[in-house]
PDB file of C-alpha atoms and ligand atoms in Angstrom:
ATOM      1  CA  MET Z 224     -10.934  15.544 -20.555  1.00  0.00           C
ATOM      2  CA  CYS Z 225      -9.382  18.827 -19.538  1.00  0.00           C
ATOM      3  CA  ARG Z 226      -5.983  18.866 -21.071  1.00  0.00           C
ATOM      4  CA  ASP Z 227      -6.069  22.518 -22.066  1.00  0.00           C
ATOM      5  CA  ARG Z 228      -6.895  23.650 -18.577  1.00  0.00           C
ATOM      6  CA  LYS Z 229      -4.483  24.836 -15.968  1.00  0.00           C
ATOM      7  CA  MET Z 230      -3.243  22.254 -13.513  1.00  0.00           C
ATOM      8  CA  ASP Z 231      -0.359  24.052 -11.838  1.00  0.00           C
ATOM      9  CA  LYS Z 232      -1.852  23.686  -8.388  1.00  0.00           C
ATOM     10  CA  ILE Z 233      -2.466  19.964  -8.801  1.00  0.00           C
ATOM     11  CA  MET Z 234       0.971  19.248 -10.242  1.00  0.00           C
ATOM     12  CA  GLN Z 235       2.734  21.405  -7.646  1.00  0.00           C
ATOM     13  CA  LEU Z 236       0.873  19.883  -4.703  1.00  0.00           C
ATOM     14  CA  PRO Z 237       3.425  18.152  -2.427  1.00  0.00           C
ATOM     15  CA  ALA Z 238       0.993  15.218  -2.098  1.00  0.00           C
ATOM     16  CA  MET Z 239       0.959  14.839  -5.914  1.00  0.00           C
ATOM     17  CA  LYS Z 240       4.730  15.210  -6.258  1.00  0.00           C
ATOM     18  CA  GLY Z 241       5.209  12.672  -3.466  1.00  0.00           C
ATOM     19  CA  PHE Z 242       2.769  10.279  -5.121  1.00  0.00           C
ATOM     20  CA  ILE Z 243       4.631  10.413  -8.439  1.00  0.00           C
ATOM     21  CA  ARG Z 244       8.001  10.043  -6.706  1.00  0.00           C
ATOM     22  CA  MET Z 245       6.788   6.982  -4.796  1.00  0.00           C
ATOM     23  CA  CYS Z 246       5.595   5.309  -8.005  1.00  0.00           C
ATOM     24  CA  ASP Z 247       9.016   5.901  -9.523  1.00  0.00           C
ATOM     25  CA  ASP Z 248      10.814   4.691  -6.391  1.00  0.00           C
ATOM     26  CA  GLY Z 249       8.783   1.452  -6.454  1.00  0.00           C
ATOM     27  CA  TRP Z 250       9.541   0.987 -10.151  1.00  0.00           C
ATOM     28  CA  LEU Z 251      13.282   1.489  -9.505  1.00  0.00           C
ATOM     29  CA  GLN Z 252      13.147  -1.175  -6.767  1.00  0.00           C
ATOM     30  CA  GLY Z 253      11.870  -3.709  -9.323  1.00  0.00           C
ATOM     31  CA  TRP Z 254       8.532  -4.216  -7.573  1.00  0.00           C
ATOM     32  CA  HIS Z 255       6.327  -3.116 -10.502  1.00  0.00           C
ATOM     33  CA  GLU Z 256       6.861  -5.252 -13.563  1.00  0.00           C
ATOM     34  CA  ARG Z 257       4.384  -4.412 -16.346  1.00  0.00           C
ATOM     35  CA  ASN Z 258       1.205  -3.059 -14.662  1.00  0.00           C
ATOM     36  CA  GLY Z 259       1.960  -4.688 -11.313  1.00  0.00           C
ATOM     37  CA  GLY Z 260       1.104  -2.869  -8.096  1.00  0.00           C
ATOM     38  CA  ASN Z 261      -1.040   0.122  -7.173  1.00  0.00           C
ATOM     39  CA  LEU Z 262      -0.985   3.163  -4.908  1.00  0.00           C
ATOM     40  CA  SER Z 263      -3.630   5.408  -3.365  1.00  0.00           C
ATOM     41  CA  TYR Z 264      -3.493   8.516  -1.191  1.00  0.00           C
ATOM     42  CA  ARG Z 265      -6.412  10.013   0.765  1.00  0.00           C
ATOM     43  CA  MET Z 266      -6.205  13.774   0.232  1.00  0.00           C
ATOM     44  CA  THR Z 267      -6.745  16.209   3.072  1.00  0.00           C
ATOM     45  CA  ARG Z 268      -9.742  18.547   2.865  1.00  0.00           C
ATOM     46  CA  GLU Z 269      -7.346  21.453   2.324  1.00  0.00           C
ATOM     47  CA  GLU Z 270      -5.579  19.685  -0.557  1.00  0.00           C
ATOM     48  CA  ALA Z 271      -8.865  18.788  -2.256  1.00  0.00           C
ATOM     49  CA  ALA Z 272     -10.203  22.345  -1.796  1.00  0.00           C
ATOM     50  CA  LEU Z 273      -6.998  23.851  -3.179  1.00  0.00           C
ATOM     51  CA  CYS Z 274      -7.215  21.699  -6.329  1.00  0.00           C
ATOM     52  CA  ALA Z 275     -10.985  21.905  -6.849  1.00  0.00           C
ATOM     53  CA  ASP Z 276     -10.896  24.686  -9.476  1.00  0.00           C
ATOM     54  CA  GLU Z 277      -8.522  22.596 -11.582  1.00  0.00           C
ATOM     55  CA  PHE Z 278     -10.709  19.479 -11.512  1.00  0.00           C
ATOM     56  CA  CYS Z 279     -12.247  18.440 -14.845  1.00  0.00           C
ATOM     57  CA  GLU Z 280     -15.795  17.669 -15.889  1.00  0.00           C
ATOM     58  CA  PRO Z 281     -16.356  14.660 -13.603  1.00  0.00           C
ATOM     59  CA  GLY Z 282     -16.877  11.194 -15.072  1.00  0.00           C
ATOM     60  CA  GLU Z 283     -19.812   8.886 -14.372  1.00  0.00           C
ATOM     61  CA  TRP Z 284     -20.405   7.542 -10.881  1.00  0.00           C
ATOM     62  CA  THR Z 285     -19.361   3.874 -10.670  1.00  0.00           C
ATOM     63  CA  ALA Z 286     -20.367   1.527  -7.851  1.00  0.00           C
ATOM     64  CA  ILE Z 287     -17.475   0.444  -5.598  1.00  0.00           C
ATOM     65  CA  GLY Z 288     -19.123  -2.927  -4.910  1.00  0.00           C
ATOM     66  CA  LEU Z 289     -18.406  -2.597  -1.204  1.00  0.00           C
ATOM     67  CA  PRO Z 290     -19.746   0.390   0.727  1.00  0.00           C
ATOM     68  CA  VAL Z 291     -17.106   2.481   2.550  1.00  0.00           C
ATOM     69  CA  ARG Z 292     -19.324   4.922   4.449  1.00  0.00           C
ATOM     70  CA  SER Z 293     -16.484   6.408   6.470  1.00  0.00           C
ATOM     71  CA  LEU Z 294     -14.899   7.580   3.205  1.00  0.00           C
ATOM     72  CA  ALA Z 295     -17.976   9.474   1.950  1.00  0.00           C
ATOM     73  CA  GLY Z 296     -16.951  12.717   0.258  1.00  0.00           C
ATOM     74  CA  GLU Z 297     -13.216  11.951   0.332  1.00  0.00           C
ATOM     75  CA  TYR Z 298     -10.818  12.462  -2.590  1.00  0.00           C
ATOM     76  CA  PHE Z 299      -8.057   9.991  -3.483  1.00  0.00           C
ATOM     77  CA  ILE Z 300      -5.064  10.136  -5.784  1.00  0.00           C
ATOM     78  CA  VAL Z 301      -4.900   6.669  -7.379  1.00  0.00           C
ATOM     79  CA  THR Z 302      -2.887   4.746  -9.950  1.00  0.00           C
ATOM     80  CA  GLY Z 303      -4.785   3.525 -13.014  1.00  0.00           C
ATOM     81  CA  SER Z 304      -5.896   0.031 -13.934  1.00  0.00           C
ATOM     82  CA  GLY Z 305      -3.526  -1.515 -16.470  1.00  0.00           C
ATOM     83  CA  LYS Z 306      -1.111   1.439 -16.186  1.00  0.00           C
ATOM     84  CA  TYR Z 307       2.600   0.959 -15.650  1.00  0.00           C
ATOM     85  CA  PHE Z 308       4.418   2.475 -12.648  1.00  0.00           C
ATOM     86  CA  ARG Z 309       7.330   2.887 -15.049  1.00  0.00           C
ATOM     87  CA  ASN Z 310       5.344   5.542 -16.935  1.00  0.00           C
ATOM     88  CA  VAL Z 311       3.903   7.572 -14.059  1.00  0.00           C
ATOM     89  CA  LYS Z 312       6.749  10.087 -13.858  1.00  0.00           C
ATOM     90  CA  SER Z 313       6.804  10.850 -17.591  1.00  0.00           C
ATOM     91  CA  ASP Z 314       3.029  10.715 -18.141  1.00  0.00           C
ATOM     92  CA  PRO Z 315       1.042  11.298 -14.931  1.00  0.00           C
ATOM     93  CA  LEU Z 316      -2.036  12.535 -16.803  1.00  0.00           C
ATOM     94  CA  HIS Z 317      -2.738   9.135 -18.344  1.00  0.00           C
ATOM     95  CA  THR Z 318      -1.430   6.835 -15.596  1.00  0.00           C
ATOM     96  CA  ILE Z 319      -2.849   8.301 -12.383  1.00  0.00           C
ATOM     97  CA  GLY Z 320      -5.932  10.287 -11.404  1.00  0.00           C
ATOM     98  CA  ILE Z 321      -8.005  11.815  -8.650  1.00  0.00           C
ATOM     99  CA  VAL Z 322     -11.304  10.137  -7.725  1.00  0.00           C
ATOM    100  CA  GLU Z 323     -14.102  11.477  -5.563  1.00  0.00           C
ATOM    101  CA  ILE Z 324     -16.250   9.204  -3.351  1.00  0.00           C
ATOM    102  CA  ASN Z 325     -19.956  10.063  -3.247  1.00  0.00           C
ATOM    103  CA  GLY Z 326     -21.951  11.088  -0.184  1.00  0.00           C
ATOM    104  CA  GLN Z 327     -23.159   7.535   0.421  1.00  0.00           C
ATOM    105  CA  GLY Z 328     -19.660   6.067   0.265  1.00  0.00           C
ATOM    106  CA  ASP Z 329     -20.668   3.520  -2.368  1.00  0.00           C
ATOM    107  CA  ALA Z 330     -19.484   4.990  -5.680  1.00  0.00           C
ATOM    108  CA  TRP Z 331     -16.513   6.824  -7.209  1.00  0.00           C
ATOM    109  CA  ARG Z 332     -15.991   9.162 -10.143  1.00  0.00           C
ATOM    110  CA  ILE Z 333     -12.868  10.569 -11.787  1.00  0.00           C
ATOM    111  CA  VAL Z 334     -12.378  14.327 -11.333  1.00  0.00           C
ATOM    112  CA  TRP Z 335      -8.864  14.638 -12.726  1.00  0.00           C
ATOM    113  CA  GLY Z 336      -6.347  12.597 -14.745  1.00  0.00           C
ATOM    114  CA  LEU Z 337      -6.709   9.028 -16.116  1.00  0.00           C
ATOM    115  CA  GLU Z 338      -7.224  10.762 -19.439  1.00  0.00           C
ATOM    116  CA  GLU Z 339      -8.645   9.014 -22.512  1.00  0.00           C
ATOM    117  CA  GLY Z 340     -10.701   6.375 -20.772  1.00  0.00           C
ATOM    118  CA  GLY Z 341      -8.436   5.332 -17.892  1.00  0.00           C
ATOM    119  CA  ARG Z 342      -9.951   3.766 -14.800  1.00  0.00           C
ATOM    120  CA  PRO Z 343      -8.685   3.524 -11.217  1.00  0.00           C
ATOM    121  CA  THR Z 344      -6.673   0.471 -10.154  1.00  0.00           C
ATOM    122  CA  SER Z 345      -8.346  -2.947 -10.322  1.00  0.00           C
ATOM    123  CA  GLU Z 346      -7.576  -3.218  -6.594  1.00  0.00           C
ATOM    124  CA  LEU Z 347      -9.696  -0.133  -5.776  1.00  0.00           C
ATOM    125  CA  PRO Z 348     -12.112  -2.118  -3.531  1.00  0.00           C
ATOM    126  CA  THR Z 349      -9.165  -3.403  -1.469  1.00  0.00           C
ATOM    127  CA  HIS Z 350      -7.577   0.052  -1.314  1.00  0.00           C
ATOM    128  CA  LEU Z 351     -10.790   1.747  -0.195  1.00  0.00           C
ATOM    129  CA  MET Z 352     -11.660  -0.904   2.379  1.00  0.00           C
ATOM    130  CA  ASN Z 353      -8.117  -0.712   3.749  1.00  0.00           C
ATOM    131  CA  HIS Z 354      -8.320   3.087   3.851  1.00  0.00           C
ATOM    132  CA  SER Z 355     -11.563   2.852   5.761  1.00  0.00           C
ATOM    133  CA  VAL Z 356     -10.140   0.371   8.296  1.00  0.00           C
ATOM    134  CA  ARG Z 357      -6.795   2.138   8.727  1.00  0.00           C
ATOM    135  CA  LYS Z 358      -8.426   5.583   8.968  1.00  0.00           C
ATOM    136  CA  GLU Z 359     -10.437   4.278  11.909  1.00  0.00           C
ATOM    137  CA  ALA Z 360      -7.537   2.310  13.468  1.00  0.00           C
ATOM    138  CA  THR Z 361      -5.257   5.369  13.405  1.00  0.00           C
ATOM    139  CA  GLY Z 362      -7.744   8.080  14.328  1.00  0.00           C
ATOM    140  CA  GLY Z 363      -7.599   9.515  10.803  1.00  0.00           C
ATOM    141  CA  ALA Z 364      -3.780   9.592  10.551  1.00  0.00           C
ATOM    142  CA  ASN Z 365      -3.452   6.931   7.832  1.00  0.00           C
ATOM    143  CA  ARG Z 366      -3.497   8.308   4.279  1.00  0.00           C
ATOM    144  CA  VAL Z 367      -1.471   5.911   2.098  1.00  0.00           C
ATOM    145  CA  ILE Z 368      -2.206   2.376   0.893  1.00  0.00           C
ATOM    146  CA  TYR Z 369       0.428   0.735  -1.327  1.00  0.00           C
ATOM    147  CA  HIS Z 370       0.541  -2.626  -3.078  1.00  0.00           C
ATOM    148  CA  CYS Z 371       3.760  -3.912  -4.639  1.00  0.00           C
ATOM    149  CA  HIS Z 372       5.137  -7.166  -6.005  1.00  0.00           C
ATOM    150  CA  ALA Z 373       8.091  -7.343  -3.607  1.00  0.00           C
ATOM    151  CA  THR Z 374      10.168 -10.204  -4.975  1.00  0.00           C
ATOM    152  CA  ASN Z 375      11.594 -11.786  -1.831  1.00  0.00           C
ATOM    153  CA  VAL Z 376       8.348 -11.472   0.130  1.00  0.00           C
ATOM    154  CA  ILE Z 377       6.601 -13.377  -2.664  1.00  0.00           C
ATOM    155  CA  ALA Z 378       9.349 -16.029  -2.731  1.00  0.00           C
ATOM    156  CA  LEU Z 379       8.946 -16.658   1.006  1.00  0.00           C
ATOM    157  CA  THR Z 380       5.240 -17.411   0.541  1.00  0.00           C
ATOM    158  CA  TYR Z 381       6.282 -20.625  -1.264  1.00  0.00           C
ATOM    159  CA  VAL Z 382       8.348 -21.981   1.602  1.00  0.00           C
ATOM    160  CA  LEU Z 383       7.116 -20.597   4.934  1.00  0.00           C
ATOM    161  CA  PRO Z 384       3.833 -21.698   6.536  1.00  0.00           C
ATOM    162  CA  LEU Z 385       1.186 -19.095   5.603  1.00  0.00           C
ATOM    163  CA  THR Z 386       0.511 -17.866   9.123  1.00  0.00           C
ATOM    164  CA  ASP Z 387       0.836 -14.397  10.632  1.00  0.00           C
ATOM    165  CA  ARG Z 388       3.047 -15.881  13.331  1.00  0.00           C
ATOM    166  CA  ASP Z 389       5.510 -17.618  11.006  1.00  0.00           C
ATOM    167  CA  PHE Z 390       5.953 -14.574   8.776  1.00  0.00           C
ATOM    168  CA  SER Z 391       6.142 -12.080  11.625  1.00  0.00           C
ATOM    169  CA  ARG Z 392       8.811 -14.113  13.422  1.00  0.00           C
ATOM    170  CA  ALA Z 393      10.848 -14.803  10.278  1.00  0.00           C
ATOM    171  CA  LEU Z 394      10.877 -11.085   9.414  1.00  0.00           C
ATOM    172  CA  TRP Z 395      11.603  -9.906  12.970  1.00  0.00           C
ATOM    173  CA  GLN Z 396      14.526 -12.331  13.174  1.00  0.00           C
ATOM    174  CA  SER Z 397      16.010 -11.357   9.813  1.00  0.00           C
ATOM    175  CA  ALA Z 398      16.701  -7.663  10.499  1.00  0.00           C
ATOM    176  CA  THR Z 399      17.063  -5.916  13.842  1.00  0.00           C
ATOM    177  CA  GLU Z 400      15.005  -2.880  12.796  1.00  0.00           C
ATOM    178  CA  CYS Z 401      11.889  -4.975  12.057  1.00  0.00           C
ATOM    179  CA  PRO Z 402      10.442  -5.326  15.581  1.00  0.00           C
ATOM    180  CA  VAL Z 403      10.691  -1.546  15.926  1.00  0.00           C
ATOM    181  CA  VAL Z 404       9.120  -0.795  12.531  1.00  0.00           C
ATOM    182  CA  PHE Z 405       6.229  -3.288  12.773  1.00  0.00           C
ATOM    183  CA  PRO Z 406       5.991  -4.463  16.412  1.00  0.00           C
ATOM    184  CA  GLU Z 407       2.468  -5.801  15.821  1.00  0.00           C
ATOM    185  CA  GLY Z 408       3.798  -8.199  13.139  1.00  0.00           C
ATOM    186  CA  VAL Z 409       2.404  -8.764   9.641  1.00  0.00           C
ATOM    187  CA  GLY Z 410      -0.780 -10.431   8.436  1.00  0.00           C
ATOM    188  CA  VAL Z 411      -0.865 -13.125   5.777  1.00  0.00           C
ATOM    189  CA  CYS Z 412      -3.680 -13.810   3.312  1.00  0.00           C
ATOM    190  CA  PRO Z 413      -3.832 -17.164   1.511  1.00  0.00           C
ATOM    191  CA  TRP Z 414      -3.754 -17.105  -2.288  1.00  0.00           C
ATOM    192  CA  MET Z 415      -6.906 -15.522  -3.733  1.00  0.00           C
ATOM    193  CA  VAL Z 416      -8.029 -14.131  -7.074  1.00  0.00           C
ATOM    194  CA  PRO Z 417      -6.838 -10.486  -7.202  1.00  0.00           C
ATOM    195  CA  GLY Z 418      -9.109  -7.511  -7.744  1.00  0.00           C
ATOM    196  CA  GLY Z 419     -12.285  -8.804  -6.130  1.00  0.00           C
ATOM    197  CA  THR Z 420     -14.310  -8.232  -2.999  1.00  0.00           C
ATOM    198  CA  GLN Z 421     -13.209 -11.474  -1.272  1.00  0.00           C
ATOM    199  CA  ILE Z 422      -9.550 -10.433  -1.203  1.00  0.00           C
ATOM    200  CA  ALA Z 423     -10.584  -6.893  -0.201  1.00  0.00           C
ATOM    201  CA  GLU Z 424     -12.524  -8.186   2.803  1.00  0.00           C
ATOM    202  CA  ALA Z 425      -9.802 -10.636   3.869  1.00  0.00           C
ATOM    203  CA  THR Z 426      -7.108  -7.951   3.638  1.00  0.00           C
ATOM    204  CA  SER Z 427      -9.074  -5.298   5.471  1.00  0.00           C
ATOM    205  CA  ARG Z 428      -9.809  -7.727   8.332  1.00  0.00           C
ATOM    206  CA  GLN Z 429      -6.039  -8.151   8.688  1.00  0.00           C
ATOM    207  CA  MET Z 430      -5.487  -4.396   8.436  1.00  0.00           C
ATOM    208  CA  GLU Z 431      -7.484  -3.920  11.632  1.00  0.00           C
ATOM    209  CA  LYS Z 432      -4.475  -5.440  13.423  1.00  0.00           C
ATOM    210  CA  TYR Z 433      -1.526  -4.890  11.130  1.00  0.00           C
ATOM    211  CA  GLN Z 434       0.041  -2.087   9.082  1.00  0.00           C
ATOM    212  CA  ALA Z 435       1.144  -4.631   6.467  1.00  0.00           C
ATOM    213  CA  VAL Z 436      -0.430  -7.689   4.872  1.00  0.00           C
ATOM    214  CA  ILE Z 437       1.249 -10.271   2.645  1.00  0.00           C
ATOM    215  CA  TRP Z 438      -0.688 -11.813  -0.214  1.00  0.00           C
ATOM    216  CA  ALA Z 439       0.536 -15.362  -0.837  1.00  0.00           C
ATOM    217  CA  GLN Z 440       2.235 -15.854  -4.227  1.00  0.00           C
ATOM    218  CA  HIS Z 441       1.348 -12.259  -5.134  1.00  0.00           C
ATOM    219  CA  GLY Z 442       2.821  -9.425  -3.083  1.00  0.00           C
ATOM    220  CA  LEU Z 443       2.612  -6.984  -0.251  1.00  0.00           C
ATOM    221  CA  PHE Z 444       0.048  -4.415   0.958  1.00  0.00           C
ATOM    222  CA  VAL Z 445       1.190  -1.680   3.324  1.00  0.00           C
ATOM    223  CA  SER Z 446      -0.384   1.380   4.917  1.00  0.00           C
ATOM    224  CA  GLY Z 447       0.978   4.534   6.464  1.00  0.00           C
ATOM    225  CA  PRO Z 448       0.345   8.152   7.401  1.00  0.00           C
ATOM    226  CA  ASP Z 449       2.601   9.419   4.575  1.00  0.00           C
ATOM    227  CA  TYR Z 450       4.633   8.205   1.598  1.00  0.00           C
ATOM    228  CA  ASP Z 451       7.939   7.936   3.478  1.00  0.00           C
ATOM    229  CA  THR Z 452       6.474   5.759   6.208  1.00  0.00           C
ATOM    230  CA  ALA Z 453       4.494   3.494   3.881  1.00  0.00           C
ATOM    231  CA  PHE Z 454       7.347   3.074   1.394  1.00  0.00           C
ATOM    232  CA  GLY Z 455       9.805   2.612   4.260  1.00  0.00           C
ATOM    233  CA  LEU Z 456       7.633  -0.138   5.700  1.00  0.00           C
ATOM    234  CA  ALA Z 457       7.481  -2.002   2.372  1.00  0.00           C
ATOM    235  CA  HIS Z 458      11.224  -1.522   1.899  1.00  0.00           C
ATOM    236  CA  THR Z 459      12.010  -2.807   5.418  1.00  0.00           C
ATOM    237  CA  ILE Z 460       9.809  -5.887   4.998  1.00  0.00           C
ATOM    238  CA  GLU Z 461      11.242  -6.696   1.575  1.00  0.00           C
ATOM    239  CA  LYS Z 462      14.835  -6.226   2.767  1.00  0.00           C
ATOM    240  CA  SER Z 463      14.220  -8.526   5.707  1.00  0.00           C
ATOM    241  CA  ALA Z 464      12.587 -11.113   3.421  1.00  0.00           C
ATOM    242  CA  GLU Z 465      15.652 -10.926   1.181  1.00  0.00           C
ATOM    243  CA  ILE Z 466      17.971 -11.618   4.113  1.00  0.00           C
ATOM    244  CA  CYS Z 467      15.737 -14.469   5.278  1.00  0.00           C
ATOM    245  CA  ARG Z 468      15.816 -16.006   1.815  1.00  0.00           C
ATOM    246  CA  LEU Z 469      19.598 -15.593   1.510  1.00  0.00           C
ATOM    247  CA  VAL Z 470      20.047 -17.330   4.864  1.00  0.00           C
ATOM    248  CA  MET Z 471      17.769 -20.184   3.792  1.00  0.00           C
ATOM    249  CA  ALA Z 472      19.761 -20.552   0.589  1.00  0.00           C
ATOM    250  CA  ALA Z 473      23.193 -20.280   2.223  1.00  0.00           C
ATOM    251  CA  GLY Z 474      23.678 -24.032   2.434  1.00  0.00           C
ATOM    252  CA  GLN Z 475      24.702 -23.756   6.098  1.00  0.00           C
ATOM    253  CA  PRO Z 476      22.736 -24.492   9.245  1.00  0.00           C
ATOM    254  CA  VAL Z 477      21.638 -21.352  11.124  1.00  0.00           C
ATOM    255  CA  ARG Z 478      24.127 -20.948  13.972  1.00  0.00           C
ATOM    256  CA  GLN Z 479      22.575 -17.897  15.632  1.00  0.00           C
ATOM    257  CA  THR Z 480      19.581 -15.635  15.249  1.00  0.00           C
ATOM    258  CA  ILE Z 481      17.762 -12.829  17.056  1.00  0.00           C
ATOM    259  CA  THR Z 482      16.242 -14.643  20.033  1.00  0.00           C
ATOM    260  CA  ASP Z 483      12.921 -13.892  21.697  1.00  0.00           C
ATOM    261  CA  GLU Z 484      14.888 -12.402  24.592  1.00  0.00           C
ATOM    262  CA  ASN Z 485      16.689 -10.142  22.113  1.00  0.00           C
ATOM    263  CA  LEU Z 486      13.350  -9.110  20.603  1.00  0.00           C
ATOM    264  CA  ARG Z 487      11.991  -8.236  24.039  1.00  0.00           C
ATOM    265  CA  ALA Z 488      15.133  -6.209  24.782  1.00  0.00           C
ATOM    266  CA  ILE Z 489      14.698  -4.213  21.547  1.00  0.00           C
ATOM    267  CA  ALA Z 490      11.048  -3.563  22.386  1.00  0.00           C
ATOM    268  CA  ARG Z 491      11.965  -2.395  25.878  1.00  0.00           C
ATOM    269  CA  ASP Z 492      14.719  -0.021  24.773  1.00  0.00           C
ATOM    270  CA  PHE Z 493      12.790   1.398  21.823  1.00  0.00           C
ATOM    271  CA  GLY Z 494       9.543   1.715  23.756  1.00  0.00           C
ATOM    272  CA  VAL Z 495       7.410  -0.386  21.390  1.00  0.00           C
ATOM    273  CA  GLU Z 496       4.894  -3.066  22.304  1.00  0.00           C
ATOM    274  CA  LEU Z 497       5.697  -6.371  20.569  1.00  0.00           C
ATOM    275  CA  ASN Z 498       2.838  -8.686  19.725  1.00  0.00           C
ATOM    276  CA  GLU Z 499       3.357 -11.228  22.513  1.00  0.00           C
ATOM    277  CA  GLU Z 500       1.296 -13.852  20.655  1.00  0.00           C
ATOM    278  CA  PHE Z 501       4.262 -14.324  18.348  1.00  0.00           C
ATOM    279  CA  LEU Z 502       6.929 -14.791  21.030  1.00  0.00           C
TER     280      LEU Z 502
HETATM  281  O1  2HA A 603      -2.345  -3.823 -10.839  1.00  0.00           O
HETATM  282  O2  2HA A 603      -0.926  -5.729  -9.009  1.00  0.00           O
HETATM  283  O3  2HA A 603      -2.973  -6.988  -7.918  1.00  0.00           O
HETATM  284  C1  2HA A 603      -2.038  -5.146 -10.966  1.00  0.00           C
HETATM  285  C2  2HA A 603      -1.939  -5.785  -9.657  1.00  0.00           C
HETATM  286  C3  2HA A 603      -3.140  -6.461  -9.167  1.00  0.00           C
HETATM  287 ZN1   ZN A 604      -0.666  -7.210  -7.532  1.00  0.00          ZN
END
C-alpha cells in the first residue's frame, strides 16, 4: 500500500493515461460486461525508470506458471482480476496496477496499484506469453495485448466453421478495410477453459502468425505497438463481424461480395501482402 505517496509521474505518464482511456473506450463499446476482458501494456525502460521512485513496497513474487524468459525484468501495466473496466477511469488505484517480472522471467510482483489485495488479470499467463511471442515477431515493437468480449465476433463463433481460413475470409469480405488492417488474417482457438496455461499456449502459437486471435464462444485477443493500433484492430474486426452477422440475418441471398480478385487488388494498391492460403 502506498496511498499517501506521490504518484504524479505515474498518473501523468502518457502510457498510463492511454491505458485508462482504452479501458473506458472498451467499456463504452459494450465489450466489458461485469469483469469481462483484460488489458496489458509493456512499459518502455524509460517509462519504468521515470516511475520507479513512485513505486510502492513490492508485493510477494508469484509464479507465472509458464516461463517467459524474454520478458525478464520488464514492467507491465495490467488490469486486475475480477475488476470492472467500467470502474478503471474513476478508480485506477484499485482496478489496475504495475507488475514487475523477475530476472528469470518466471514470476511477477505488484509494484504499484491493485490496492487492498488486488491481483493481476486471470489471463496474465496468456497476456505474458502473447507479449513474449509478439515482442519477438515484431522486433520489440509490440507493447499492447487486449482481450475483449466483442459481441458480434462471439456470435459468429456459433455459426461459422472454427477455422482461421473461414474467419479470415468472412471478415475480409465484410469490410473493405479489413485486408489492409490484418492482411495475414485472424487465428481461431476452439473453446477452452479461460485463465489457464492450455489456452495461453494455444493463443500464443496463433500469435506467432496473427495480430489477432478469436476465442470461440468467448471473445477476441489483439496485439499492437500502441493503444490506438490495438484498439483499432479490435474495433475493425468487431465492426466487420457485425456487418457479416447483419448480412447473414438479412433474409436475402448474398448477391455480391468482395471477391478474391478484389482482395488481391486492394493488397496490390495498398502495398500489403495478403495471406495467399486463404484465397
Ligand atoms: O477477466 O474476460 O477471460 C475475465 C475474462 C476472462
Ligand atoms: Zn474473457
